[in-house]
Tab-separated table of C-alpha atoms in Angstrom:
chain	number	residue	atom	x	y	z
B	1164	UNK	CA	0.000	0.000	0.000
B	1165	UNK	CA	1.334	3.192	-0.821
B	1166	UNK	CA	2.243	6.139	1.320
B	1167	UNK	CA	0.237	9.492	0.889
B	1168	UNK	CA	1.536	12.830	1.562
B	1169	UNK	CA	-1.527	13.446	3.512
B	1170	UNK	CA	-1.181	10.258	5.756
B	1171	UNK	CA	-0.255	11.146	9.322
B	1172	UNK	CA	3.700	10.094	10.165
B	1173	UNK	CA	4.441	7.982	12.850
B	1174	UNK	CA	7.973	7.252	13.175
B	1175	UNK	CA	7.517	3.900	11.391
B	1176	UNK	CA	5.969	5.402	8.593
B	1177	UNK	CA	8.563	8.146	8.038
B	1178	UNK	CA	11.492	5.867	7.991
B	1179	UNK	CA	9.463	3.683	5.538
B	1180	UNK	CA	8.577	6.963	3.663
B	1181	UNK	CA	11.827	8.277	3.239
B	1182	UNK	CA	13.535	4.505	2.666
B	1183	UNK	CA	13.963	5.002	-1.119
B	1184	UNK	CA	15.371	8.213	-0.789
B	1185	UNK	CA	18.439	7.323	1.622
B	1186	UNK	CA	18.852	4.047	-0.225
B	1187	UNK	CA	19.088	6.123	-3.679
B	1188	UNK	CA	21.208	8.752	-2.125
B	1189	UNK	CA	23.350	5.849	-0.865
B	1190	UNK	CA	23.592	3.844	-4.525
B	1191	UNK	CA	24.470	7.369	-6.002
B	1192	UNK	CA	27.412	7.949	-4.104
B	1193	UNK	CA	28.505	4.479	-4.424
B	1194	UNK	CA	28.038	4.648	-7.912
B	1195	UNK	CA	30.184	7.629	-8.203
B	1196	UNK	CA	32.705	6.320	-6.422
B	1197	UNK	CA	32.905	3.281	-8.623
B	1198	UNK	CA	34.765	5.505	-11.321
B	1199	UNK	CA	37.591	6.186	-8.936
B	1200	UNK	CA	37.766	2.690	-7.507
B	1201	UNK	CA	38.484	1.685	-11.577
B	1202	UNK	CA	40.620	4.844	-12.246
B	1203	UNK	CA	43.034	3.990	-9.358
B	1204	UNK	CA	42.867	0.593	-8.779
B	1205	UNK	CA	44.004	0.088	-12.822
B	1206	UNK	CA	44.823	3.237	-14.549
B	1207	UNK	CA	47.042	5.251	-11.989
B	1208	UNK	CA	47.448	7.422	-9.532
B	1209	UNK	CA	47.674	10.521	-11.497
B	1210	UNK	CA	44.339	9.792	-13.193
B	1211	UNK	CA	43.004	9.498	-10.096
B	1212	UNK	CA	43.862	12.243	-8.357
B	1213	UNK	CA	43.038	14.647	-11.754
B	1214	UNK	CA	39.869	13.365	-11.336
B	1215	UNK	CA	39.512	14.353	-8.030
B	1216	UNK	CA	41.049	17.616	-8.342
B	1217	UNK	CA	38.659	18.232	-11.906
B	1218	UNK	CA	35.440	17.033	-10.386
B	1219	UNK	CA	34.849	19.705	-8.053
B	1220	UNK	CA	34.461	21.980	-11.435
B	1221	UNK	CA	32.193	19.863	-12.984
B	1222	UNK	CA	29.697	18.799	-10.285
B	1223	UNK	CA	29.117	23.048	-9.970
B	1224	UNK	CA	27.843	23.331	-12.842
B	1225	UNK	CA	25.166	20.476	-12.210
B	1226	UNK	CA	24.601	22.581	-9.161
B	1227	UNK	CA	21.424	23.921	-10.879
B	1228	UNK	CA	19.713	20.757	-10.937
B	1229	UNK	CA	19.949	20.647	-6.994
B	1230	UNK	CA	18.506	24.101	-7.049
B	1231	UNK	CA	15.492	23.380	-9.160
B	1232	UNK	CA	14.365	20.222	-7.547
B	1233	UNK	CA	14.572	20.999	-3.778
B	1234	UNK	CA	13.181	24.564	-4.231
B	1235	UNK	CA	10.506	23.218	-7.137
B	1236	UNK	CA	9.685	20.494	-5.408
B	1237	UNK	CA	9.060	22.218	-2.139
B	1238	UNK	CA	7.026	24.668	-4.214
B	1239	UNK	CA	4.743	21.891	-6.134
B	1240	UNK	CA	4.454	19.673	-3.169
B	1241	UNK	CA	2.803	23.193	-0.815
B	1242	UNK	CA	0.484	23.550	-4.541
B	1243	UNK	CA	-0.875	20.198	-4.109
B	1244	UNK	CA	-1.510	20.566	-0.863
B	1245	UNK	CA	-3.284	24.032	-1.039
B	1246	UNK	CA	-5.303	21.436	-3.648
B	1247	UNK	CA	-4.372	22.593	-6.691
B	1248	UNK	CA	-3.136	19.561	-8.909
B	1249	UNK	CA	-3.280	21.169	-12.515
B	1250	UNK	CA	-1.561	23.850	-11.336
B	1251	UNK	CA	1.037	21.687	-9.950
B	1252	UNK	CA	1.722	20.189	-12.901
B	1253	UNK	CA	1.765	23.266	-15.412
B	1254	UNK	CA	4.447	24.428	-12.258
B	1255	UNK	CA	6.210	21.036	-13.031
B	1256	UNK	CA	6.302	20.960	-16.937
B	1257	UNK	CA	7.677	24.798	-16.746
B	1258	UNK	CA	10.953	23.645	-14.463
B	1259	UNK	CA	11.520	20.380	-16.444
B	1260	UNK	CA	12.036	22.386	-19.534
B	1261	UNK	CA	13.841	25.330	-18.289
B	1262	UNK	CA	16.344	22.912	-16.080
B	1263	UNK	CA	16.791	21.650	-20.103
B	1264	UNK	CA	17.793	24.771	-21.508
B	1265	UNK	CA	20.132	25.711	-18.802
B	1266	UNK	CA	21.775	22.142	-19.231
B	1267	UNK	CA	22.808	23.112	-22.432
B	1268	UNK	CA	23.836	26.920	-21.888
B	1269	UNK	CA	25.892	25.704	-19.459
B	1270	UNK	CA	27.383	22.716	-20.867
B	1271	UNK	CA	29.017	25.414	-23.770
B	1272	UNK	CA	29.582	28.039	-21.335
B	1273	UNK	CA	32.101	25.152	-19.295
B	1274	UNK	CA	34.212	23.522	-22.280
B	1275	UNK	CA	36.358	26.568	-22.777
B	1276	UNK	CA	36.578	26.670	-19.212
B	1277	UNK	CA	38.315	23.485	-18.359
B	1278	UNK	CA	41.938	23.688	-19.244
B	1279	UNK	CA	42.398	27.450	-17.172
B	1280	UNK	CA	40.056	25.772	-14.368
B	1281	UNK	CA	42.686	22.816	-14.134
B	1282	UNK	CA	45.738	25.319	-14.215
B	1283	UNK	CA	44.188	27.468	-11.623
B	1284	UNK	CA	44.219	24.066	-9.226
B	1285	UNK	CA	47.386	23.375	-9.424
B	1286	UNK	CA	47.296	20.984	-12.082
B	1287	UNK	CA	50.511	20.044	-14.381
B	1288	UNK	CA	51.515	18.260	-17.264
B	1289	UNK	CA	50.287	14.673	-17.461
B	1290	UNK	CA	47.454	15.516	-14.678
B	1291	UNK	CA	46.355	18.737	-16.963
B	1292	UNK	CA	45.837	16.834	-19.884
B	1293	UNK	CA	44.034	13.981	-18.028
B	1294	UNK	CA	41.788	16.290	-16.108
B	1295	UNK	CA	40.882	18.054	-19.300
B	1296	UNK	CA	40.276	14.849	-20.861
B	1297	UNK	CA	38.160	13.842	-18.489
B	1298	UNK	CA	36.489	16.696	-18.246
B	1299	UNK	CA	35.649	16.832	-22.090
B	1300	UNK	CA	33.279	13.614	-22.142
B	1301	UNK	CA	31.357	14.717	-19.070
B	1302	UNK	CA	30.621	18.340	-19.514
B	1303	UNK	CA	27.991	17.476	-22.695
B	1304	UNK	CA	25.754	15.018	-20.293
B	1305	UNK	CA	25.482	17.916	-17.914
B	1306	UNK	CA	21.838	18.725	-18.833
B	1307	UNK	CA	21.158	14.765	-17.788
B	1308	UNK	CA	22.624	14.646	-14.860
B	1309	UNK	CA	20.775	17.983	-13.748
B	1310	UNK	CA	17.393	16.245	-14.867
B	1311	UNK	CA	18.504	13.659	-12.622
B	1312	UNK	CA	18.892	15.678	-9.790
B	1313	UNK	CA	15.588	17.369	-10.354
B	1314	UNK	CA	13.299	14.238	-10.533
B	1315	UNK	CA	15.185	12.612	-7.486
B	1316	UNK	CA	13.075	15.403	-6.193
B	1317	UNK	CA	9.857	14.830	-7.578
B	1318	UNK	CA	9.175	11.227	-7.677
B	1319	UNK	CA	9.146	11.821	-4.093
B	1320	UNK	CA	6.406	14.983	-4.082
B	1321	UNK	CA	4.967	12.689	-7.314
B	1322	UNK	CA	4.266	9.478	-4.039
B	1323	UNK	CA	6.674	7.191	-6.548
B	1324	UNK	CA	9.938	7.277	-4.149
B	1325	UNK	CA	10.738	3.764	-4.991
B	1326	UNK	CA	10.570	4.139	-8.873
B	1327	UNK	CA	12.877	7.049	-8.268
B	1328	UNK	CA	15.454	4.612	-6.571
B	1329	UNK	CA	14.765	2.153	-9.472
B	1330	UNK	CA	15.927	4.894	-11.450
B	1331	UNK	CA	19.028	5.505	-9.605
B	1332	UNK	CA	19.889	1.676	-9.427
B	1333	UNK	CA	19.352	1.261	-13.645
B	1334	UNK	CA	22.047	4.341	-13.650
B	1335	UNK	CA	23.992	3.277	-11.093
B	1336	UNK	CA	24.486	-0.685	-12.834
B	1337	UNK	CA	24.878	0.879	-16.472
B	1338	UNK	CA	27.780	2.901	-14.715
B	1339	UNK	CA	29.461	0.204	-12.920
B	1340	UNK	CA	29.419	-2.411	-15.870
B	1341	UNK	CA	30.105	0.140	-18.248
B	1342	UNK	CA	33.269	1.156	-16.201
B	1343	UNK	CA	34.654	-2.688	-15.871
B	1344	UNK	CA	33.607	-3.142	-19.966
B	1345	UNK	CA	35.251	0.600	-21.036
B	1346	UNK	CA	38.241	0.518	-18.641
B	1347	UNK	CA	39.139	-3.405	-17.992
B	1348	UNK	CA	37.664	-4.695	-21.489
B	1349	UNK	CA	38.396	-2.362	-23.988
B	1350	UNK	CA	41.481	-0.942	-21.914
B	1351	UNK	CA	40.071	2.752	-22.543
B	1352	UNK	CA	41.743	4.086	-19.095
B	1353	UNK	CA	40.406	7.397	-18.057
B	1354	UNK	CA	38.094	8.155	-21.474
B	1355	UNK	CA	36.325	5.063	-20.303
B	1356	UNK	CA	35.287	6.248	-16.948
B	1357	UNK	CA	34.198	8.999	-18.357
B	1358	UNK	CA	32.440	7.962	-20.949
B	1359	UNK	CA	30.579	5.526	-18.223
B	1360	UNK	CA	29.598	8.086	-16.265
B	1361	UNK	CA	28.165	10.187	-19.043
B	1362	UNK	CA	25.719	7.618	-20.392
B	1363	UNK	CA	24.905	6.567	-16.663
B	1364	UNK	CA	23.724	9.974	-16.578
B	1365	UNK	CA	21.741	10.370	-19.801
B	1366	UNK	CA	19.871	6.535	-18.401
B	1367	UNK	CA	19.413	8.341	-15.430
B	1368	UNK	CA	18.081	11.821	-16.710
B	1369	UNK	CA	16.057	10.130	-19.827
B	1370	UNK	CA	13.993	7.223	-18.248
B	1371	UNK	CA	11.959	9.563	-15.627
B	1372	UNK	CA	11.451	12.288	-18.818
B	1373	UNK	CA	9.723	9.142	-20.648
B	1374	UNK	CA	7.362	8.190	-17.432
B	1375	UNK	CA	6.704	11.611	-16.592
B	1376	UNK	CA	5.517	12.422	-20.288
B	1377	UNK	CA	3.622	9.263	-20.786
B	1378	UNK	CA	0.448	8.246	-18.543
B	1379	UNK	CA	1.011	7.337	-14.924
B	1380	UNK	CA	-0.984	7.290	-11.747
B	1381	UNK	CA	1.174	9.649	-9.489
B	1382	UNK	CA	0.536	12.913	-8.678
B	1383	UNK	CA	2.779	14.914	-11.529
B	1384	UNK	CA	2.930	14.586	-14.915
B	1385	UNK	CA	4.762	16.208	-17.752
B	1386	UNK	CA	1.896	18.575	-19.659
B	1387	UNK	CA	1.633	22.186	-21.007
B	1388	UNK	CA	4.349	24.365	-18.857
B	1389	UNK	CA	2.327	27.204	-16.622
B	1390	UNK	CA	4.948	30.418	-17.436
B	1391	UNK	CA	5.346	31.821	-14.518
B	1392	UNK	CA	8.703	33.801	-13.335
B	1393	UNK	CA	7.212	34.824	-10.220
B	1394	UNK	CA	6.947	31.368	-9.256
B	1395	UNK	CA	10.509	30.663	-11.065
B	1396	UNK	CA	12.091	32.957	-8.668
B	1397	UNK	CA	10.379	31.499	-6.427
B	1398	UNK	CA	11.731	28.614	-6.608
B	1399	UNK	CA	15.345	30.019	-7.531
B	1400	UNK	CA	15.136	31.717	-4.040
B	1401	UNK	CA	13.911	28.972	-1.941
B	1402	UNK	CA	16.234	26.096	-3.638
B	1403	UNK	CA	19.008	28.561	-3.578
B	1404	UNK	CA	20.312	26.992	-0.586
B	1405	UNK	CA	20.791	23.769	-2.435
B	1406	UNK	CA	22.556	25.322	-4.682
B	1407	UNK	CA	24.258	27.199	-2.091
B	1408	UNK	CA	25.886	23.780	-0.582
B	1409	UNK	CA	26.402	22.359	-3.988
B	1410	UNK	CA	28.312	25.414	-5.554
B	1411	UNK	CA	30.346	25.976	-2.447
B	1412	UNK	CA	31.073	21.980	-2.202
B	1413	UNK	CA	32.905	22.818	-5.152
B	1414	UNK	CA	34.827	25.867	-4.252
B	1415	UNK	CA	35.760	24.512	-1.078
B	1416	UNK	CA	36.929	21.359	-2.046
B	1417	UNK	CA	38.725	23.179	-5.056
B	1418	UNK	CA	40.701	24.905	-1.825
B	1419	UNK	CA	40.915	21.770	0.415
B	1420	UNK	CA	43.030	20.464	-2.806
B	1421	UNK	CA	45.341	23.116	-2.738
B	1422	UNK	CA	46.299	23.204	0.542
B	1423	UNK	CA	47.307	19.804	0.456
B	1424	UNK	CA	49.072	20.167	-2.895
B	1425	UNK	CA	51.116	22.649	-0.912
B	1426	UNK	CA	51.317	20.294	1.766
B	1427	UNK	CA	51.270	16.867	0.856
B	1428	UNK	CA	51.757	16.797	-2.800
B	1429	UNK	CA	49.615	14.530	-4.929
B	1430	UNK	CA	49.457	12.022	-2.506
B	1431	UNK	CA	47.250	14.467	-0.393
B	1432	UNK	CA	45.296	15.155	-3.100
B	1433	UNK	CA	44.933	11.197	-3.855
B	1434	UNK	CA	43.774	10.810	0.207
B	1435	UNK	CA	41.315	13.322	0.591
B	1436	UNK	CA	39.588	12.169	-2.831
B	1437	UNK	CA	39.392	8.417	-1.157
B	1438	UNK	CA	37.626	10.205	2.416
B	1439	UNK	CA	35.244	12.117	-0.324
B	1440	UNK	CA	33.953	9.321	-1.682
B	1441	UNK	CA	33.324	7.460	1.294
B	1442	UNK	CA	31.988	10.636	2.991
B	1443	UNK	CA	29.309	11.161	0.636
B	1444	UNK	CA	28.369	7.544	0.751
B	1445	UNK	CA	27.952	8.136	4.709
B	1446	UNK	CA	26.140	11.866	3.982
B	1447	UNK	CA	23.690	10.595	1.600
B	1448	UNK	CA	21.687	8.929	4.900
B	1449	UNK	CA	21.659	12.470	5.895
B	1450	UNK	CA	20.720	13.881	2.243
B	1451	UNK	CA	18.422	11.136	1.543
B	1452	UNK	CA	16.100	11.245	4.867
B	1453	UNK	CA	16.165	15.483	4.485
B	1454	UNK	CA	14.790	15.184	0.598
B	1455	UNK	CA	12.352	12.208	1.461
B	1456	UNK	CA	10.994	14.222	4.576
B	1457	UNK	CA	10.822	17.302	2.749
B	1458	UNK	CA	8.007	16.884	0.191
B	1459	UNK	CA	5.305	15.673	3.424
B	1460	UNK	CA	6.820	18.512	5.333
B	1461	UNK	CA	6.054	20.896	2.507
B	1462	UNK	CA	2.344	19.607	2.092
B	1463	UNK	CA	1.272	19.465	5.471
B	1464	UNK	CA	2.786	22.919	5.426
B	1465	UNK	CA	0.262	23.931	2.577
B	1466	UNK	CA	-2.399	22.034	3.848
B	1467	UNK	CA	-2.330	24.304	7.362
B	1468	UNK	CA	-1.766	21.165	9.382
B	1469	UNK	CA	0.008	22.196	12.325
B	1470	UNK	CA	-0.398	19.211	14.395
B	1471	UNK	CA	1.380	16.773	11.990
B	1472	UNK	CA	4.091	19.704	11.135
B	1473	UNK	CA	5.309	19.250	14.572
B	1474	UNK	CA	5.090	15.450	14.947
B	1475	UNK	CA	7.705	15.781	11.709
B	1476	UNK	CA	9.421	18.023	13.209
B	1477	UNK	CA	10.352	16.244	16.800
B	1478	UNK	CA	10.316	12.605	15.028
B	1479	UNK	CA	13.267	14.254	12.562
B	1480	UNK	CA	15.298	15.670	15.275
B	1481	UNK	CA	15.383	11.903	17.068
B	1482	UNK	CA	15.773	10.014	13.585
B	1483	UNK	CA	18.726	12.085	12.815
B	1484	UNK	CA	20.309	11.921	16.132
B	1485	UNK	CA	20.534	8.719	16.057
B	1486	UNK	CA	21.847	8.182	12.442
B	1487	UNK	CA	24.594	10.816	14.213
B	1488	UNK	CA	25.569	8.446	16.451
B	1489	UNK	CA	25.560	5.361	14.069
B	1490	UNK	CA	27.175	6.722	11.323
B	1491	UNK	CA	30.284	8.277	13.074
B	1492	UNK	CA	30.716	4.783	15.180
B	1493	UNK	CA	30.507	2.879	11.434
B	1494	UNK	CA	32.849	5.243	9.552
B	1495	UNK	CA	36.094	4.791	12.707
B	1496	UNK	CA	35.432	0.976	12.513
B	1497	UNK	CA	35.502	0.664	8.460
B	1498	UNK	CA	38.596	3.548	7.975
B	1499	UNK	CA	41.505	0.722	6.846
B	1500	UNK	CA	39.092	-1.492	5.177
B	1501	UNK	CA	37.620	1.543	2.900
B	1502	UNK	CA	40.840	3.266	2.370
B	1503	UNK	CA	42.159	-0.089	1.610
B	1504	UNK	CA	39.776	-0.664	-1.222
B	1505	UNK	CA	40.933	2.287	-3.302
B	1506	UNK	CA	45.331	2.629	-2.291
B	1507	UNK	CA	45.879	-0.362	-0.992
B	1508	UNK	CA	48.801	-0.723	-3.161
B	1509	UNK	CA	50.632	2.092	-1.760
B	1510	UNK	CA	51.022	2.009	2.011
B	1511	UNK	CA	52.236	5.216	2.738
B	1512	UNK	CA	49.008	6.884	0.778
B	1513	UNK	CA	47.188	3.710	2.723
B	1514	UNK	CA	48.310	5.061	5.982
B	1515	UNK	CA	47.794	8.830	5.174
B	1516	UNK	CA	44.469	8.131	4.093
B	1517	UNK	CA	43.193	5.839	6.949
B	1518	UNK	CA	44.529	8.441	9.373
B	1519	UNK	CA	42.365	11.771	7.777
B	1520	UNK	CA	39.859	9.907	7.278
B	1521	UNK	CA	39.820	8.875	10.908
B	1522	UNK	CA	39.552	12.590	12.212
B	1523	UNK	CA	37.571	13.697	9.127
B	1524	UNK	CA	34.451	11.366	10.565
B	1525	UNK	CA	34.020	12.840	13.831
B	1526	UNK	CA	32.071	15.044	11.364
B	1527	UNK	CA	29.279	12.868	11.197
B	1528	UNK	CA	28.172	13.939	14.753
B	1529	UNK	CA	27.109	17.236	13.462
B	1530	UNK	CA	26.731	17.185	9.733
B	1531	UNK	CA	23.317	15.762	10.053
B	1532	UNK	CA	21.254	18.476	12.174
B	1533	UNK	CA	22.616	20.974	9.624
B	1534	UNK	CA	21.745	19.084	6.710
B	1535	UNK	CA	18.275	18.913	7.769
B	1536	UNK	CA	17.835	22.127	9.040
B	1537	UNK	CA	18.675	24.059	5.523
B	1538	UNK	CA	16.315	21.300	4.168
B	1539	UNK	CA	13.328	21.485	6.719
B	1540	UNK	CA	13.493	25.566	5.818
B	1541	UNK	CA	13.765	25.007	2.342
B	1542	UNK	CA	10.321	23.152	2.797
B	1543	UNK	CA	8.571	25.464	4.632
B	1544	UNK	CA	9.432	27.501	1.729
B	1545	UNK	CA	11.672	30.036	3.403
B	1546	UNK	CA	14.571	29.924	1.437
B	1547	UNK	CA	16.149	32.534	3.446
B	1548	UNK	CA	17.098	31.193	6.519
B	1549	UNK	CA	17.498	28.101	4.440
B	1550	UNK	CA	19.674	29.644	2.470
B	1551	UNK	CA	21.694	30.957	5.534
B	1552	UNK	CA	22.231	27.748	7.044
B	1553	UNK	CA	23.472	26.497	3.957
B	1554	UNK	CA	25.748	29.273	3.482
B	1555	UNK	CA	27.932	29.054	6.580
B	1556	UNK	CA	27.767	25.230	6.692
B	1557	UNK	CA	29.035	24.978	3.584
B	1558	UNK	CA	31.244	27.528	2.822
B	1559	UNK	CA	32.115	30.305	5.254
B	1560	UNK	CA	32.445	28.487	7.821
B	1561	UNK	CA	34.725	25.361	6.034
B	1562	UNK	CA	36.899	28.109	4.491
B	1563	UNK	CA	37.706	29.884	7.429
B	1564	UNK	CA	38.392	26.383	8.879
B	1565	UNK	CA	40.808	25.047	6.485
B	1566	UNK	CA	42.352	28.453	6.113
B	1567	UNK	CA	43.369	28.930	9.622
B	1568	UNK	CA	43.797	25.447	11.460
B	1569	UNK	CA	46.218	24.005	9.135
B	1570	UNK	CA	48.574	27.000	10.149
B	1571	UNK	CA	48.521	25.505	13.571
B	1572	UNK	CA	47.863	21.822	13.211
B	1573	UNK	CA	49.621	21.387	9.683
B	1574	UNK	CA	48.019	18.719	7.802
B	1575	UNK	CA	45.784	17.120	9.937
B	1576	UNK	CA	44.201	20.869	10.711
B	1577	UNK	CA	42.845	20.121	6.735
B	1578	UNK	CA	41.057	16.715	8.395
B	1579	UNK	CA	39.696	18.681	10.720
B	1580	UNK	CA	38.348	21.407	9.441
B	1581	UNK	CA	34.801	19.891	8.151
B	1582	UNK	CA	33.817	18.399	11.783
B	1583	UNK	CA	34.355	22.222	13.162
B	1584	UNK	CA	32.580	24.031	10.185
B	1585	UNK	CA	29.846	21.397	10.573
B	1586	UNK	CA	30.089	21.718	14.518
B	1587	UNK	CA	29.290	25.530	13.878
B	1588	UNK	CA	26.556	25.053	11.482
B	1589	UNK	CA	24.922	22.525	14.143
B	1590	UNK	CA	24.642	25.227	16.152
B	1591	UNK	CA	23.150	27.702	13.696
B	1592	UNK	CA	20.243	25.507	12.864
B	1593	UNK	CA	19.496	24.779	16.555
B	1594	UNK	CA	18.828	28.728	16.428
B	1595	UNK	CA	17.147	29.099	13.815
B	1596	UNK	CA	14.781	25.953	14.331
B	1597	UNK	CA	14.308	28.249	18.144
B	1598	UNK	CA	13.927	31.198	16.580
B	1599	UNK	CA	10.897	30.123	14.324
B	1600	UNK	CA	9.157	27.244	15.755
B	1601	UNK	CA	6.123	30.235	16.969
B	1602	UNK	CA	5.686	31.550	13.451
B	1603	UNK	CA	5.157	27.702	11.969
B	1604	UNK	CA	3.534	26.096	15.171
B	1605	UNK	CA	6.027	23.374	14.580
């Protein structure tokens, strides 16, 4: 039986609810972590770590997709609560197409970009050429892997979260077989993984286009857009945080790769590209429960239900605490065996690795209350003090982090710079959620 928005959450329910979501958010980031598993375990370590230091680049321009989903999402989801369902969908058509035409403005707005990008980083030589490479086969798929992002979004406020994480599985499996065909059959080394990942993302941008335009029995479907740049802005402003943490993802871990250039060569650069895949393996729990929750958060929001808004509200808070707690226990048990997995060939990268990555975890305690608490805004449709939360989590408060305690702790002040910024932003959302739990009844 499936779960309606306008059910009433019990703790049971929620968790079953939001299932999908933190499963899919889980496959994705294993799934993108399956080209660097490939790239280093039987290319090299300089493909791998231009892939690291490139990637940064390209995921901000996807950025967009984030920003469209979350805030369109929120927006549609409120609509269909206030019971307005062709409205919803004209609101639904009109951000499918426009998150197409920015896929391809930006697309041809990043080629000539890449090479300078690179440079700036620090790249050289062999690791210039491979990031530009690299860099070259994804860029075109952008507009995919934004549609991507933006119906991860909606076949939750559509009541279809598990045919989103069907979706996410039939990219995920074309991207992992692709890789061992491209890279271990055909011996196509770093064009392979690329190439893998691009058509991964057109499987995983193209199949929910096709159900969305044809007949279904969820809530949305693809039909004439409703034009409306009041509401675009609208949803601009209120998934701006989204793209917020996306965009300054990028820029900080663009700086996170020069300081350890500067301080641990390419070896540093190597390590901390290992931790980010596994930590957005362990983040997508967070990610995945905040987008699941969001959509029921948003309706009952539109629908004036007070009552419920607040059961969400306290059953989040406890559900998240205690994924805290699990997930920073799970990530110091597994740090050899995942570091392993990806340098186990080298043991002085195996050693640097499994040592960050130990005092990069204890981030895990805090990342999850901010997470949710840019999202759980972002529902309610204030984008602003979404968008602040977001802001300082993600960026001022990592850059002034790994600015200043690696010039007293030296490299392991670059390991622990995310658990303080995200120690910080904990604290900012416990504010904010004080601040405004009057003005929502929550």
């Amino acid at each position: 039986m499936n779960i309606r928005l306008s059910d009433h959450f019990t703790c049971r329910r929620l968790l079953r609810f939001t299932l999908p979501s933190i499963v899919m958010m889980i496959f994705t980031s294993i799934y993108g972590v399956v080209d660097g598993f490939f790239v280093s375990n039987f290319v090299g370590k300089t493909p791998f770590a231009a892939i690291n230091l490139i990637m940064p680049f390209l995921m901000a321009f996807g950025a967009l997709g984030f920003m469209i989903g979350t805030g369109g999402s929120a927006l549609v989801a409120k609509t269909l609560g206030e019971g307005k369902r062709e409205r919803a969908n004209g609101l639904f058509s009109m951000l499918i197409v426009v998150t197409l035409a920015m896929g391809a403005l930006v697309a041809a707005a990043g080629m000539p970009l890449l090479r300078p990008a690179a440079g700036a980083l620090g790249a050289q030589g062999a690791m210039l050429e491979d990031c530009v490479r690299y860099g070259g086969i994804l860029l075109p798929a952008t507009g995919a892997f934004m549609l991507q992002n933006v119906f991860q979004s909606f076949f939750i406020t559509a009541e279809r979260p598990r045919l989103g994480l069907m979706v996410t599985v039939a990219a995920g499996v074309t991207n992992m077989a692709l890789d061992a065909l491209f890279i271990m059959g055909f011996g196509w080394g770093l064009e392979g993984a690329a190439a893998a990942t691009a058509i991964s993302q057109l499987v995983g941008g193209g199949i929910p286009l096709v159900y969305f335009l044809s007949p279904n029995q969820s809530l949305l479907r693809l039909s004439r857009p409703a034009w409306d740049l009041r509401a675009l802005g609208k949803v601009c402003t209120n998934g701006s945080s989204e793209l917020m943490t996306n965009l300054s993802l990028s820029l900080v871990n663009m700086l996170y790769n020069f300081q350890l250039i500067r301080l641990a060569g390419e070896d540093g650069v190597a390590a901390y590209g290992v931790i980010m895949y596994v930590n957005f393996i362990f983040l997508g729990v967070f990610i995945g429960y905040s987008i699941g929750s969001a959509p029921v958060i948003s309706y009952h929001f539109g629908a004036d239900n007070r009552a419920e808004l607040r059961g969400l509200y306290r059953r989040s808070l406890g559900i998240i605490a205690a994924m805290s707690a699990a997930m920073t226990a799970l990530a110091e048990v597994l740090a050899m065996p995942l570091a392993r997995i990806f340098v186990g060939y080298d043991e002085a990268l195996l050693a640097m690795t499994r040592h960050g990555f130990m005092l990069y975890s204890l981030s895990f305690l805090f990342a999850g209350g901010g997470i949710f608490g840019s999202a759980f805004f972002t529902a309610l449709n204030n984008g602003a003090v979404s968008a602040l939360i977001s802001f300082l989590r993600a960026l001022v408060f990592q850059v002034a982090a790994v600015l200043i305690l690696p010039r007293i702790m030296g490299l392991d002040g670059v390991w622990l710079a995310v658990p303080a910024a995200e120690a910080l932003a904990l604290a900012v959302a416990a504010a904010c959620f004080s601040a405004k739990r009057r003005k929502y009844g929550y």
